[in-house]
Structure formats: structure tokens, C-alpha cells
Amino acid sequence: MNRFGISGAHKSGKTTLAKHVASKWRMKYVDMRLSEVLRAFGASPNEIIPFADRLNIQQNMVKHCINLLDEADTNYITDRTFIDVAAYTLSYMPHAVSDIESETVKLIINQCYQAQYAFFDKLIVVGNGFEPPKAPDAHEKAAYSWAWNFQLQAIIKGLVLNGNMKCPVSFIGDQISGLAARNDKIDTIIAEAQRDAALERLIH
């Protein structure tokens, strides 16, 4: 078991944790670079765009992530996963959508579930433990909103608790808010996952 991914709401510390894991456990850090897909379509995270256009972008994000992970091969940690793509897709969905849009959402969600299982041995969901300081490139990222983040966190939890989720999941709860405590928790998760995988190999 050596393909790990971190999911969580915006500014929940995913990249910081992923870089820590990559350094300590000698894994390849894969920056999923989802903002590149937005820029390719002339959009920005803070821009309000028609939902049909948003769905087109989300479909291309799935393809983008698959291409990145195909190149990564194995032994990696990512700072976002297909579950994040699915969650953002749902978070942007208005109350009233067309039948075609509804079917497209269903297609994206199913693709995300399938790709999550295909490319990851373990998903680690990070809670909203803290709001990090404003980054220099903050204008290129979605603006922080407690309400929207809470919604994203609820959507992510709903996605991973759904019966279609086949990839194993561990959680780092909101109560673990300090960086050192989060690092310790994710180290424990990685160690236990690798130990269990080693035992499984011995058994079989």
C-alpha cells in the first residue's frame, strides 16, 4: 500500500500534510494542480460561471488527474484526489438543473469513484482544523469562506460514506488542529496502512 491521497475542504492544510508525508516517507509528492485546468478554460476559482461550463471544466479535471497519476506510477502522495473533484462539482450545483446536467453530474461522480479506487490505496480526509495564513498566490485560489468550507466538508464526508466508495478511508478530525499533531496523526495512518499491507502480503 503506497498510493495515498489527501482530501479536504479549501485551505484545510492538504498540501502541507502531503509534502510532510513525501519527505518523511520518501514518497513522490504529486501536486494535482487543478487550478491549471481552470486557467486553461480562462476561468478562476472565484469566478461565477454557468453550471454547464463548470461541468465541462470538472470533466476535464478528472482527465487531468488521471494523466498525472498515470505518470506518477506508484509510491506517491497527492494533495487532492478525485473525491475533491466530485465534492467541488456538487458544491457548485444550483438547486435547479437540466436533465442533461443531472446526468453529467452523475457521470462525473461515478468516474471519480472509479478513479479513486483505481489510483489510490488509501484516502485521508482532513477536517477544517484551522484557517492558514493568506498565501502569496491567494488571488489564484478560491476565497476562504467558513460556510462554503463547512459545506465542502459535509459533501466530502457524504461522498466517502456512500456505498460506491471502495477506496479505504481514514480521517483527521477537526479537533486535531495543530500542525505537529496533524503530522503525527498522518504518520500513524501511513504506518498502520503499510503494516497492514505487509501483513496481507505475508498471508497471501
JSON list of C-alpha atoms in Angstrom, two decimals:
[
{"chain": "A", "resi": 1, "resn": "MET", "atom": "CA", "xyz": [0.00, 0.00, 0.00]},
{"chain": "A", "resi": 2, "resn": "ASN", "atom": "CA", "xyz": [1.88, 3.04, -1.22]},
{"chain": "A", "resi": 3, "resn": "ARG", "atom": "CA", "xyz": [-0.57, 5.28, -3.09]},
{"chain": "A", "resi": 4, "resn": "PHE", "atom": "CA", "xyz": [-2.05, 7.84, -0.71]},
{"chain": "A", "resi": 5, "resn": "GLY", "atom": "CA", "xyz": [-4.26, 10.86, -1.31]},
{"chain": "A", "resi": 6, "resn": "ILE", "atom": "CA", "xyz": [-5.42, 13.68, 0.93]},
{"chain": "A", "resi": 7, "resn": "SER", "atom": "CA", "xyz": [-8.88, 15.25, 0.57]},
{"chain": "A", "resi": 8, "resn": "GLY", "atom": "CA", "xyz": [-10.45, 18.10, 2.45]},
{"chain": "A", "resi": 9, "resn": "ALA", "atom": "CA", "xyz": [-12.12, 21.47, 2.22]},
{"chain": "A", "resi": 10, "resn": "HIS", "atom": "CA", "xyz": [-10.35, 24.54, 0.86]},
{"chain": "A", "resi": 11, "resn": "LYS", "atom": "CA", "xyz": [-7.33, 25.66, 2.95]},
{"chain": "A", "resi": 12, "resn": "SER", "atom": "CA", "xyz": [-7.52, 22.68, 5.30]},
{"chain": "A", "resi": 13, "resn": "GLY", "atom": "CA", "xyz": [-3.76, 22.02, 5.09]},
{"chain": "A", "resi": 14, "resn": "LYS", "atom": "CA", "xyz": [-3.79, 19.28, 2.42]},
{"chain": "A", "resi": 15, "resn": "THR", "atom": "CA", "xyz": [-0.64, 20.42, 0.60]},
{"chain": "A", "resi": 16, "resn": "THR", "atom": "CA", "xyz": [1.33, 20.96, 3.82]},
{"chain": "A", "resi": 17, "resn": "LEU", "atom": "CA", "xyz": [0.48, 17.45, 5.02]},
{"chain": "A", "resi": 18, "resn": "ALA", "atom": "CA", "xyz": [1.21, 15.87, 1.64]},
{"chain": "A", "resi": 19, "resn": "LYS", "atom": "CA", "xyz": [4.67, 17.48, 1.49]},
{"chain": "A", "resi": 20, "resn": "HIS", "atom": "CA", "xyz": [5.39, 16.28, 5.03]},
{"chain": "A", "resi": 21, "resn": "VAL", "atom": "CA", "xyz": [4.47, 12.70, 4.09]},
{"chain": "A", "resi": 22, "resn": "ALA", "atom": "CA", "xyz": [6.52, 12.83, 0.91]},
{"chain": "A", "resi": 23, "resn": "SER", "atom": "CA", "xyz": [9.59, 13.98, 2.82]},
{"chain": "A", "resi": 24, "resn": "LYS", "atom": "CA", "xyz": [9.31, 11.65, 5.81]},
{"chain": "A", "resi": 25, "resn": "TRP", "atom": "CA", "xyz": [8.16, 8.52, 3.97]},
{"chain": "A", "resi": 26, "resn": "ARG", "atom": "CA", "xyz": [10.20, 9.04, 0.80]},
{"chain": "A", "resi": 27, "resn": "MET", "atom": "CA", "xyz": [7.19, 9.19, -1.47]},
{"chain": "A", "resi": 28, "resn": "LYS", "atom": "CA", "xyz": [6.71, 11.19, -4.63]},
{"chain": "A", "resi": 29, "resn": "TYR", "atom": "CA", "xyz": [4.66, 14.31, -3.97]},
{"chain": "A", "resi": 30, "resn": "VAL", "atom": "CA", "xyz": [2.11, 14.82, -6.74]},
{"chain": "A", "resi": 31, "resn": "ASP", "atom": "CA", "xyz": [0.77, 18.36, -6.97]},
{"chain": "A", "resi": 32, "resn": "MET", "atom": "CA", "xyz": [-2.61, 17.84, -8.63]},
{"chain": "A", "resi": 33, "resn": "ARG", "atom": "CA", "xyz": [-2.55, 21.44, -9.96]},
{"chain": "A", "resi": 34, "resn": "LEU", "atom": "CA", "xyz": [-6.30, 21.68, -10.52]},
{"chain": "A", "resi": 35, "resn": "SER", "atom": "CA", "xyz": [-6.01, 25.44, -10.99]},
{"chain": "A", "resi": 36, "resn": "GLU", "atom": "CA", "xyz": [-4.20, 24.73, -14.27]},
{"chain": "A", "resi": 37, "resn": "VAL", "atom": "CA", "xyz": [-7.40, 23.27, -15.68]},
{"chain": "A", "resi": 38, "resn": "LEU", "atom": "CA", "xyz": [-9.32, 26.38, -14.67]},
{"chain": "A", "resi": 39, "resn": "ARG", "atom": "CA", "xyz": [-6.74, 28.64, -16.33]},
{"chain": "A", "resi": 40, "resn": "ALA", "atom": "CA", "xyz": [-6.85, 26.52, -19.49]},
{"chain": "A", "resi": 41, "resn": "PHE", "atom": "CA", "xyz": [-10.55, 27.41, -19.75]},
{"chain": "A", "resi": 42, "resn": "GLY", "atom": "CA", "xyz": [-9.95, 31.08, -18.96]},
{"chain": "A", "resi": 43, "resn": "ALA", "atom": "CA", "xyz": [-11.62, 30.77, -15.56]},
{"chain": "A", "resi": 44, "resn": "SER", "atom": "CA", "xyz": [-10.57, 31.47, -11.97]},
{"chain": "A", "resi": 45, "resn": "PRO", "atom": "CA", "xyz": [-11.66, 29.84, -8.68]},
{"chain": "A", "resi": 46, "resn": "ASN", "atom": "CA", "xyz": [-13.54, 32.96, -7.56]},
{"chain": "A", "resi": 47, "resn": "GLU", "atom": "CA", "xyz": [-15.40, 33.46, -10.83]},
{"chain": "A", "resi": 48, "resn": "ILE", "atom": "CA", "xyz": [-19.07, 32.63, -11.13]},
{"chain": "A", "resi": 49, "resn": "ILE", "atom": "CA", "xyz": [-19.65, 30.76, -14.39]},
{"chain": "A", "resi": 50, "resn": "PRO", "atom": "CA", "xyz": [-22.65, 28.91, -15.87]},
{"chain": "A", "resi": 51, "resn": "PHE", "atom": "CA", "xyz": [-23.06, 25.44, -14.39]},
{"chain": "A", "resi": 52, "resn": "ALA", "atom": "CA", "xyz": [-22.87, 23.77, -17.82]},
{"chain": "A", "resi": 53, "resn": "ASP", "atom": "CA", "xyz": [-19.44, 25.37, -18.33]},
{"chain": "A", "resi": 54, "resn": "ARG", "atom": "CA", "xyz": [-18.42, 24.33, -14.83]},
{"chain": "A", "resi": 55, "resn": "LEU", "atom": "CA", "xyz": [-19.33, 20.71, -15.61]},
{"chain": "A", "resi": 56, "resn": "ASN", "atom": "CA", "xyz": [-17.12, 20.80, -18.69]},
{"chain": "A", "resi": 57, "resn": "ILE", "atom": "CA", "xyz": [-14.23, 22.02, -16.54]},
{"chain": "A", "resi": 58, "resn": "GLN", "atom": "CA", "xyz": [-14.86, 19.33, -13.90]},
{"chain": "A", "resi": 59, "resn": "GLN", "atom": "CA", "xyz": [-14.86, 16.59, -16.55]},
{"chain": "A", "resi": 60, "resn": "ASN", "atom": "CA", "xyz": [-11.51, 17.85, -17.76]},
{"chain": "A", "resi": 61, "resn": "MET", "atom": "CA", "xyz": [-10.21, 17.90, -14.18]},
{"chain": "A", "resi": 62, "resn": "VAL", "atom": "CA", "xyz": [-10.93, 14.16, -13.94]},
{"chain": "A", "resi": 63, "resn": "LYS", "atom": "CA", "xyz": [-8.94, 13.56, -17.13]},
{"chain": "A", "resi": 64, "resn": "HIS", "atom": "CA", "xyz": [-6.16, 15.85, -15.89]},
{"chain": "A", "resi": 65, "resn": "CYS", "atom": "CA", "xyz": [-5.84, 13.91, -12.61]},
{"chain": "A", "resi": 66, "resn": "ILE", "atom": "CA", "xyz": [-5.82, 10.55, -14.39]},
{"chain": "A", "resi": 67, "resn": "ASN", "atom": "CA", "xyz": [-3.00, 11.73, -16.67]},
{"chain": "A", "resi": 68, "resn": "LEU", "atom": "CA", "xyz": [-0.94, 12.97, -13.72]},
{"chain": "A", "resi": 69, "resn": "LEU", "atom": "CA", "xyz": [-1.32, 9.73, -11.78]},
{"chain": "A", "resi": 70, "resn": "ASP", "atom": "CA", "xyz": [-0.60, 7.59, -14.82]},
{"chain": "A", "resi": 71, "resn": "GLU", "atom": "CA", "xyz": [2.78, 9.33, -14.97]},
{"chain": "A", "resi": 72, "resn": "ALA", "atom": "CA", "xyz": [3.35, 9.03, -11.20]},
{"chain": "A", "resi": 73, "resn": "ASP", "atom": "CA", "xyz": [3.03, 5.23, -11.42]},
{"chain": "A", "resi": 74, "resn": "THR", "atom": "CA", "xyz": [3.29, 4.27, -7.72]},
{"chain": "A", "resi": 75, "resn": "ASN", "atom": "CA", "xyz": [4.60, 5.24, -4.25]},
{"chain": "A", "resi": 76, "resn": "TYR", "atom": "CA", "xyz": [3.06, 8.71, -4.14]},
{"chain": "A", "resi": 77, "resn": "ILE", "atom": "CA", "xyz": [1.09, 11.14, -2.01]},
{"chain": "A", "resi": 78, "resn": "THR", "atom": "CA", "xyz": [-1.28, 13.70, -3.52]},
{"chain": "A", "resi": 79, "resn": "ASP", "atom": "CA", "xyz": [-2.67, 16.93, -2.08]},
{"chain": "A", "resi": 80, "resn": "ARG", "atom": "CA", "xyz": [-6.09, 16.40, -3.70]},
{"chain": "A", "resi": 81, "resn": "THR", "atom": "CA", "xyz": [-7.99, 13.42, -5.07]},
{"chain": "A", "resi": 82, "resn": "PHE", "atom": "CA", "xyz": [-10.93, 12.56, -7.27]},
{"chain": "A", "resi": 83, "resn": "ILE", "atom": "CA", "xyz": [-13.16, 12.91, -4.22]},
{"chain": "A", "resi": 84, "resn": "ASP", "atom": "CA", "xyz": [-12.26, 16.61, -4.13]},
{"chain": "A", "resi": 85, "resn": "VAL", "atom": "CA", "xyz": [-13.23, 16.94, -7.79]},
{"chain": "A", "resi": 86, "resn": "ALA", "atom": "CA", "xyz": [-16.57, 15.25, -7.06]},
{"chain": "A", "resi": 87, "resn": "ALA", "atom": "CA", "xyz": [-17.17, 17.44, -3.99]},
{"chain": "A", "resi": 88, "resn": "TYR", "atom": "CA", "xyz": [-16.46, 20.68, -5.83]},
{"chain": "A", "resi": 89, "resn": "THR", "atom": "CA", "xyz": [-18.75, 19.57, -8.66]},
{"chain": "A", "resi": 90, "resn": "LEU", "atom": "CA", "xyz": [-21.60, 19.12, -6.18]},
{"chain": "A", "resi": 91, "resn": "SER", "atom": "CA", "xyz": [-20.79, 22.32, -4.29]},
{"chain": "A", "resi": 92, "resn": "TYR", "atom": "CA", "xyz": [-21.24, 24.41, -7.44]},
{"chain": "A", "resi": 93, "resn": "MET", "atom": "CA", "xyz": [-24.53, 22.75, -8.44]},
{"chain": "A", "resi": 94, "resn": "PRO", "atom": "CA", "xyz": [-27.59, 25.03, -8.32]},
{"chain": "A", "resi": 95, "resn": "HIS", "atom": "CA", "xyz": [-30.92, 23.80, -7.00]},
{"chain": "A", "resi": 96, "resn": "ALA", "atom": "CA", "xyz": [-32.49, 23.58, -10.45]},
{"chain": "A", "resi": 97, "resn": "VAL", "atom": "CA", "xyz": [-30.54, 21.73, -13.14]},
{"chain": "A", "resi": 98, "resn": "SER", "atom": "CA", "xyz": [-31.50, 20.31, -16.52]},
{"chain": "A", "resi": 99, "resn": "ASP", "atom": "CA", "xyz": [-31.80, 16.57, -17.14]},
{"chain": "A", "resi": 100, "resn": "ILE", "atom": "CA", "xyz": [-28.59, 16.68, -19.18]},
{"chain": "A", "resi": 101, "resn": "GLU", "atom": "CA", "xyz": [-26.75, 18.48, -16.38]},
{"chain": "A", "resi": 102, "resn": "SER", "atom": "CA", "xyz": [-28.07, 16.00, -13.83]},
{"chain": "A", "resi": 103, "resn": "GLU", "atom": "CA", "xyz": [-26.83, 13.06, -15.91]},
{"chain": "A", "resi": 104, "resn": "THR", "atom": "CA", "xyz": [-23.47, 14.77, -16.38]},
{"chain": "A", "resi": 105, "resn": "VAL", "atom": "CA", "xyz": [-23.10, 15.23, -12.62]},
{"chain": "A", "resi": 106, "resn": "LYS", "atom": "CA", "xyz": [-23.89, 11.54, -12.13]},
{"chain": "A", "resi": 107, "resn": "LEU", "atom": "CA", "xyz": [-21.29, 10.63, -14.76]},
{"chain": "A", "resi": 108, "resn": "ILE", "atom": "CA", "xyz": [-18.60, 12.77, -13.10]},
{"chain": "A", "resi": 109, "resn": "ILE", "atom": "CA", "xyz": [-19.33, 11.33, -9.64]},
{"chain": "A", "resi": 110, "resn": "ASN", "atom": "CA", "xyz": [-19.17, 7.76, -10.95]},
{"chain": "A", "resi": 111, "resn": "GLN", "atom": "CA", "xyz": [-15.91, 8.49, -12.80]},
{"chain": "A", "resi": 112, "resn": "CYS", "atom": "CA", "xyz": [-14.46, 9.94, -9.60]},
{"chain": "A", "resi": 113, "resn": "TYR", "atom": "CA", "xyz": [-15.40, 6.88, -7.55]},
{"chain": "A", "resi": 114, "resn": "GLN", "atom": "CA", "xyz": [-13.90, 4.54, -10.15]},
{"chain": "A", "resi": 115, "resn": "ALA", "atom": "CA", "xyz": [-10.69, 6.55, -10.48]},
{"chain": "A", "resi": 116, "resn": "GLN", "atom": "CA", "xyz": [-10.33, 6.91, -6.71]},
{"chain": "A", "resi": 117, "resn": "TYR", "atom": "CA", "xyz": [-10.36, 3.13, -6.37]},
{"chain": "A", "resi": 118, "resn": "ALA", "atom": "CA", "xyz": [-8.07, 2.61, -9.33]},
{"chain": "A", "resi": 119, "resn": "PHE", "atom": "CA", "xyz": [-5.36, 5.09, -8.34]},
{"chain": "A", "resi": 120, "resn": "PHE", "atom": "CA", "xyz": [-5.38, 5.14, -4.52]},
{"chain": "A", "resi": 121, "resn": "ASP", "atom": "CA", "xyz": [-4.79, 2.54, -1.81]},
{"chain": "A", "resi": 122, "resn": "LYS", "atom": "CA", "xyz": [-5.86, 4.90, 0.97]},
{"chain": "A", "resi": 123, "resn": "LEU", "atom": "CA", "xyz": [-7.74, 8.20, 1.18]},
{"chain": "A", "resi": 124, "resn": "ILE", "atom": "CA", "xyz": [-7.05, 10.52, 4.13]},
{"chain": "A", "resi": 125, "resn": "VAL", "atom": "CA", "xyz": [-9.76, 13.10, 4.77]},
{"chain": "A", "resi": 126, "resn": "VAL", "atom": "CA", "xyz": [-8.62, 16.22, 6.62]},
{"chain": "A", "resi": 127, "resn": "GLY", "atom": "CA", "xyz": [-11.05, 18.25, 8.71]},
{"chain": "A", "resi": 128, "resn": "ASN", "atom": "CA", "xyz": [-11.39, 22.03, 8.95]},
{"chain": "A", "resi": 129, "resn": "GLY", "atom": "CA", "xyz": [-8.99, 22.37, 11.86]},
{"chain": "A", "resi": 130, "resn": "PHE", "atom": "CA", "xyz": [-7.56, 25.76, 11.06]},
{"chain": "A", "resi": 131, "resn": "GLU", "atom": "CA", "xyz": [-7.54, 28.64, 8.60]},
{"chain": "A", "resi": 132, "resn": "PRO", "atom": "CA", "xyz": [-3.98, 29.04, 7.32]},
{"chain": "A", "resi": 133, "resn": "PRO", "atom": "CA", "xyz": [-2.45, 32.48, 6.67]},
{"chain": "A", "resi": 134, "resn": "LYS", "atom": "CA", "xyz": [-3.06, 34.14, 3.32]},
{"chain": "A", "resi": 135, "resn": "ALA", "atom": "CA", "xyz": [-0.70, 32.76, 0.70]},
{"chain": "A", "resi": 136, "resn": "PRO", "atom": "CA", "xyz": [1.15, 34.95, -1.85]},
{"chain": "A", "resi": 137, "resn": "ASP", "atom": "CA", "xyz": [-0.78, 33.32, -4.70]},
{"chain": "A", "resi": 138, "resn": "ALA", "atom": "CA", "xyz": [-4.14, 33.65, -2.94]},
{"chain": "A", "resi": 139, "resn": "HIS", "atom": "CA", "xyz": [-5.62, 35.53, -5.90]},
{"chain": "A", "resi": 140, "resn": "GLU", "atom": "CA", "xyz": [-5.29, 32.33, -7.94]},
{"chain": "A", "resi": 141, "resn": "LYS", "atom": "CA", "xyz": [-7.17, 30.27, -5.37]},
{"chain": "A", "resi": 142, "resn": "ALA", "atom": "CA", "xyz": [-10.75, 30.24, -4.15]},
{"chain": "A", "resi": 143, "resn": "ALA", "atom": "CA", "xyz": [-11.53, 32.82, -1.47]},
{"chain": "A", "resi": 144, "resn": "TYR", "atom": "CA", "xyz": [-11.84, 31.42, 2.06]},
{"chain": "A", "resi": 145, "resn": "SER", "atom": "CA", "xyz": [-15.39, 31.17, 3.39]},
{"chain": "A", "resi": 146, "resn": "TRP", "atom": "CA", "xyz": [-16.24, 29.29, 6.59]},
{"chain": "A", "resi": 147, "resn": "ALA", "atom": "CA", "xyz": [-19.76, 28.49, 5.33]},
{"chain": "A", "resi": 148, "resn": "TRP", "atom": "CA", "xyz": [-18.59, 27.19, 1.95]},
{"chain": "A", "resi": 149, "resn": "ASN", "atom": "CA", "xyz": [-15.82, 25.19, 3.60]},
{"chain": "A", "resi": 150, "resn": "PHE", "atom": "CA", "xyz": [-18.29, 23.64, 6.00]},
{"chain": "A", "resi": 151, "resn": "GLN", "atom": "CA", "xyz": [-20.47, 22.70, 3.04]},
{"chain": "A", "resi": 152, "resn": "LEU", "atom": "CA", "xyz": [-17.49, 21.16, 1.21]},
{"chain": "A", "resi": 153, "resn": "GLN", "atom": "CA", "xyz": [-16.52, 19.17, 4.29]},
{"chain": "A", "resi": 154, "resn": "ALA", "atom": "CA", "xyz": [-20.07, 17.83, 4.61]},
{"chain": "A", "resi": 155, "resn": "ILE", "atom": "CA", "xyz": [-20.13, 16.87, 0.92]},
{"chain": "A", "resi": 156, "resn": "ILE", "atom": "CA", "xyz": [-16.77, 15.09, 1.16]},
{"chain": "A", "resi": 157, "resn": "LYS", "atom": "CA", "xyz": [-17.91, 13.09, 4.17]},
{"chain": "A", "resi": 158, "resn": "GLY", "atom": "CA", "xyz": [-21.11, 12.18, 2.36]},
{"chain": "A", "resi": 159, "resn": "LEU", "atom": "CA", "xyz": [-19.16, 11.00, -0.67]},
{"chain": "A", "resi": 160, "resn": "VAL", "atom": "CA", "xyz": [-16.78, 8.80, 1.29]},
{"chain": "A", "resi": 161, "resn": "LEU", "atom": "CA", "xyz": [-19.57, 7.26, 3.38]},
{"chain": "A", "resi": 162, "resn": "ASN", "atom": "CA", "xyz": [-21.55, 6.37, 0.26]},
{"chain": "A", "resi": 163, "resn": "GLY", "atom": "CA", "xyz": [-21.70, 2.70, -0.72]},
{"chain": "A", "resi": 164, "resn": "ASN", "atom": "CA", "xyz": [-20.00, 3.47, -4.06]},
{"chain": "A", "resi": 165, "resn": "MET", "atom": "CA", "xyz": [-16.79, 4.41, -2.23]},
{"chain": "A", "resi": 166, "resn": "LYS", "atom": "CA", "xyz": [-14.46, 1.39, -2.47]},
{"chain": "A", "resi": 167, "resn": "CYS", "atom": "CA", "xyz": [-11.17, 3.07, -1.52]},
{"chain": "A", "resi": 168, "resn": "PRO", "atom": "CA", "xyz": [-10.28, 2.70, 2.20]},
{"chain": "A", "resi": 169, "resn": "VAL", "atom": "CA", "xyz": [-10.60, 5.95, 4.18]},
{"chain": "A", "resi": 170, "resn": "SER", "atom": "CA", "xyz": [-9.04, 7.41, 7.33]},
{"chain": "A", "resi": 171, "resn": "PHE", "atom": "CA", "xyz": [-9.96, 10.72, 8.97]},
{"chain": "A", "resi": 172, "resn": "ILE", "atom": "CA", "xyz": [-8.01, 13.52, 10.64]},
{"chain": "A", "resi": 173, "resn": "GLY", "atom": "CA", "xyz": [-10.75, 15.27, 12.61]},
{"chain": "A", "resi": 174, "resn": "ASP", "atom": "CA", "xyz": [-11.33, 18.96, 13.23]},
{"chain": "A", "resi": 175, "resn": "GLN", "atom": "CA", "xyz": [-10.16, 18.56, 16.81]},
{"chain": "A", "resi": 176, "resn": "ILE", "atom": "CA", "xyz": [-6.62, 17.83, 15.60]},
{"chain": "A", "resi": 177, "resn": "SER", "atom": "CA", "xyz": [-5.77, 21.39, 14.66]},
{"chain": "A", "resi": 178, "resn": "GLY", "atom": "CA", "xyz": [-2.07, 21.89, 15.35]},
{"chain": "A", "resi": 179, "resn": "LEU", "atom": "CA", "xyz": [0.40, 21.18, 12.56]},
{"chain": "A", "resi": 180, "resn": "ALA", "atom": "CA", "xyz": [2.59, 18.91, 14.71]},
{"chain": "A", "resi": 181, "resn": "ALA", "atom": "CA", "xyz": [-0.45, 16.93, 15.88]},
{"chain": "A", "resi": 182, "resn": "ARG", "atom": "CA", "xyz": [-1.67, 16.58, 12.29]},
{"chain": "A", "resi": 183, "resn": "ASN", "atom": "CA", "xyz": [1.75, 15.39, 11.16]},
{"chain": "A", "resi": 184, "resn": "ASP", "atom": "CA", "xyz": [1.79, 12.80, 13.97]},
{"chain": "A", "resi": 185, "resn": "LYS", "atom": "CA", "xyz": [-1.71, 11.61, 13.07]},
{"chain": "A", "resi": 186, "resn": "ILE", "atom": "CA", "xyz": [-0.99, 11.21, 9.37]},
{"chain": "A", "resi": 187, "resn": "ASP", "atom": "CA", "xyz": [2.29, 9.42, 10.17]},
{"chain": "A", "resi": 188, "resn": "THR", "atom": "CA", "xyz": [0.32, 6.94, 12.27]},
{"chain": "A", "resi": 189, "resn": "ILE", "atom": "CA", "xyz": [-2.16, 6.41, 9.44]},
{"chain": "A", "resi": 190, "resn": "ILE", "atom": "CA", "xyz": [0.63, 5.80, 6.90]},
{"chain": "A", "resi": 191, "resn": "ALA", "atom": "CA", "xyz": [2.50, 3.44, 9.24]},
{"chain": "A", "resi": 192, "resn": "GLU", "atom": "CA", "xyz": [-0.62, 1.40, 10.03]},
{"chain": "A", "resi": 193, "resn": "ALA", "atom": "CA", "xyz": [-1.61, 1.19, 6.36]},
{"chain": "A", "resi": 194, "resn": "GLN", "atom": "CA", "xyz": [1.83, -0.03, 5.32]},
{"chain": "A", "resi": 195, "resn": "ARG", "atom": "CA", "xyz": [1.96, -2.50, 8.22]},
{"chain": "A", "resi": 196, "resn": "ASP", "atom": "CA", "xyz": [-1.44, -3.93, 7.28]},
{"chain": "A", "resi": 197, "resn": "ALA", "atom": "CA", "xyz": [-0.38, -4.20, 3.63]},
{"chain": "A", "resi": 198, "resn": "ALA", "atom": "CA", "xyz": [2.80, -6.04, 4.63]},
{"chain": "A", "resi": 199, "resn": "LEU", "atom": "CA", "xyz": [0.80, -8.49, 6.78]},
{"chain": "A", "resi": 200, "resn": "GLU", "atom": "CA", "xyz": [-1.63, -9.05, 3.91]},
{"chain": "A", "resi": 201, "resn": "ARG", "atom": "CA", "xyz": [1.26, -9.91, 1.61]},
{"chain": "A", "resi": 202, "resn": "LEU", "atom": "CA", "xyz": [2.61, -12.41, 4.14]},
{"chain": "A", "resi": 203, "resn": "ILE", "atom": "CA", "xyz": [-0.75, -14.09, 4.50]},
{"chain": "A", "resi": 204, "resn": "HIS", "atom": "CA", "xyz": [-1.19, -14.45, 0.75]}
]
